[in-house]
Amino acid sequence: MKNQYQIFEGTKRLQMTESIDLTRQSLLAYGPSHKHWCIAWSGGKDSSTLLTLVVWMISTGKVPAPESLTVMYADTRLELSPLWFAAQEIMEELREIGIEVKTVMAPLEKRFMTYILGRGVPPPNNNTFRWCTRQIKIDPMKHELEKLFSEKGEKVLMLTGVRQGESAIRDQRIVMSCGKDGAECGQGWYQETMPDQLCDTLAPILHWRVCHVWEWLKHWAPLPEYGDWSTAAIADAYGGDEAEEINARTGCTGCPLAQKDGALDTVTKMPRWSYLAPLKRLKPLWRELRKPENRLRKTGMEEEGKNKQRMGPLTMAARQMALNEVLTIQQEVNTAAVALARPKIDIMSKEEEAFIRQCWENNIWPNKWTGDEPTADTLMDIVYSDGSIQPLLFY
Ligand code: SF4
């Protein structure tokens, strides 16, 4: 009997008001121990729910205001465009009520596109080479947190939009995934990797079900009594009325680690966002760049080490091809945007383009590569990790 599924036990679902109240209780319990709070906001559904909810609770006196509240908007430069547009509006609303918002971005040389197209580092993949989340999301946030810590002179309470649904209440084990099952890439990582000496982290909507998130964004938060927020545009960006069914994962447009560009596929099906369709070519572009003909390979004779004939950086020709494609995509979208009186995208700024071209001029290669290595599709003798060589039978 013990292991049998209980039909009636544990099935009572939390109501919206209970979810909100549990959030309030967690802020009342853990908030007062810190004078300064900070919200890590990605612009996605979960962290936008957290942000608008917390600000509403503070401004209506449901939760005592901390001495300072800093909102840190994580901008990867590849946010899903409709979400980015919605975030800009919410930022305006926050500033109007006197809340400090900082846009947190990786430095020019470490952004997703400049790193790939300028330095020649291959796009990240799921297996051995995942550099992006840390570099474009976590490290910039850490850096900003360090600045905040030194300004305030004490530990900050970092609030994150990590959400595990109702099981979080029953199950104390919090699994920190990055971008699984409708989560936002990076959210769990903020919770897990922010340094203890700078901040304590709290996830006040950990127990929220996804349907409550939509309910809040679409119907509650836009009402004047809950803050009059422009959050309905976020639900719209996830697919409008069908958003509840979709539970889409969001992250960078064209994320090479996601199986599909699901969120982009969904929005471009809607007539008002269909002009963004050229962005769908980004994901295949990153895949193309990982092919051997677009990369260099060590011959195996250069250095010690196990992986003697590893594939490496992008050739200059591949970087040029990819930059042209990115600029063409941007141009196509923006020409349509102007014609349709819709917002324009900015995935490659003039400054970023100039930086990339400067890297080419300076012949920049990743560490331990010179650019003189052969391309990875060149036939060569096989060099094993112990140094033994098996010559090619045929050239
Ligand atoms: S969404 Fe994808 S590309 Fe962007 S940081 Fe996360 S894993 Fe990397």
Coordinates of N, CA, C and O in Angstrom, one line a residue, residues 71 73 88-103 229:
V71 N 17.7 46.5 -9.5 CA 17.3 45.5 -10.5 C 18.4 45.4 -11.6 O 18.8 46.4 -12.1
Y73 N 19.2 43.8 -15.1 CA 18.6 43.2 -16.3 C 19.8 42.6 -17.1 O 20.7 43.3 -17.5
Q88 N 12.1 46.6 -22.2 CA 12.4 48.0 -22.3 C 11.3 48.8 -21.7 O 11.5 49.8 -21.0
E89 N 10.0 48.3 -21.9 CA 8.9 49.1 -21.4 C 8.8 49.0 -19.9 O 8.5 49.9 -19.2
I90 N 9.0 47.7 -19.4 CA 9.0 47.5 -17.9 C 10.1 48.4 -17.2 O 9.9 48.9 -16.2
M91 N 11.2 48.5 -17.9 CA 12.3 49.3 -17.3 C 11.9 50.7 -17.2 O 12.2 51.4 -16.2
E92 N 11.2 51.2 -18.2 CA 10.7 52.6 -18.1 C 9.8 52.7 -16.9 O 9.9 53.7 -16.2
E93 N 8.9 51.8 -16.8 CA 7.9 51.8 -15.6 C 8.6 51.8 -14.3 O 8.2 52.5 -13.4
L94 N 9.7 51.0 -14.2 CA 10.4 50.9 -13.0 C 11.1 52.2 -12.7 O 11.1 52.7 -11.5
R95 N 11.7 52.8 -13.7 CA 12.4 54.1 -13.5 C 11.4 55.2 -13.1 O 11.8 56.0 -12.3
E96 N 10.2 55.1 -13.7 CA 9.2 56.1 -13.3 C 8.9 56.1 -11.8 O 8.6 57.1 -11.2
I97 N 9.0 54.9 -11.2 CA 8.7 54.9 -9.8 C 9.9 54.9 -8.9 O 9.9 54.5 -7.8
G98 N 11.0 55.3 -9.6 CA 12.3 55.5 -8.8 C 13.1 54.3 -8.5 O 13.9 54.3 -7.6
I99 N 12.9 53.2 -9.3 CA 13.7 52.0 -9.0 C 14.9 51.9 -9.9 O 14.8 52.2 -11.1
E100 N 16.0 51.6 -9.3 CA 17.3 51.6 -10.1 C 17.4 50.4 -10.9 O 17.3 49.3 -10.4
V101 N 17.5 50.5 -12.2 CA 17.7 49.4 -13.1 C 19.1 49.5 -13.8 O 19.4 50.5 -14.4
K102 N 19.8 48.4 -13.7 CA 21.1 48.4 -14.4 C 21.0 47.3 -15.5 O 20.6 46.2 -15.2
T103 N 21.5 47.6 -16.7 CA 21.6 46.6 -17.7 C 22.9 46.0 -17.6 O 24.0 46.6 -17.6
W229 N 1.4 47.0 -14.7 CA 2.7 46.6 -15.5 C 2.4 46.2 -16.9 O 1.3 45.7 -17.2

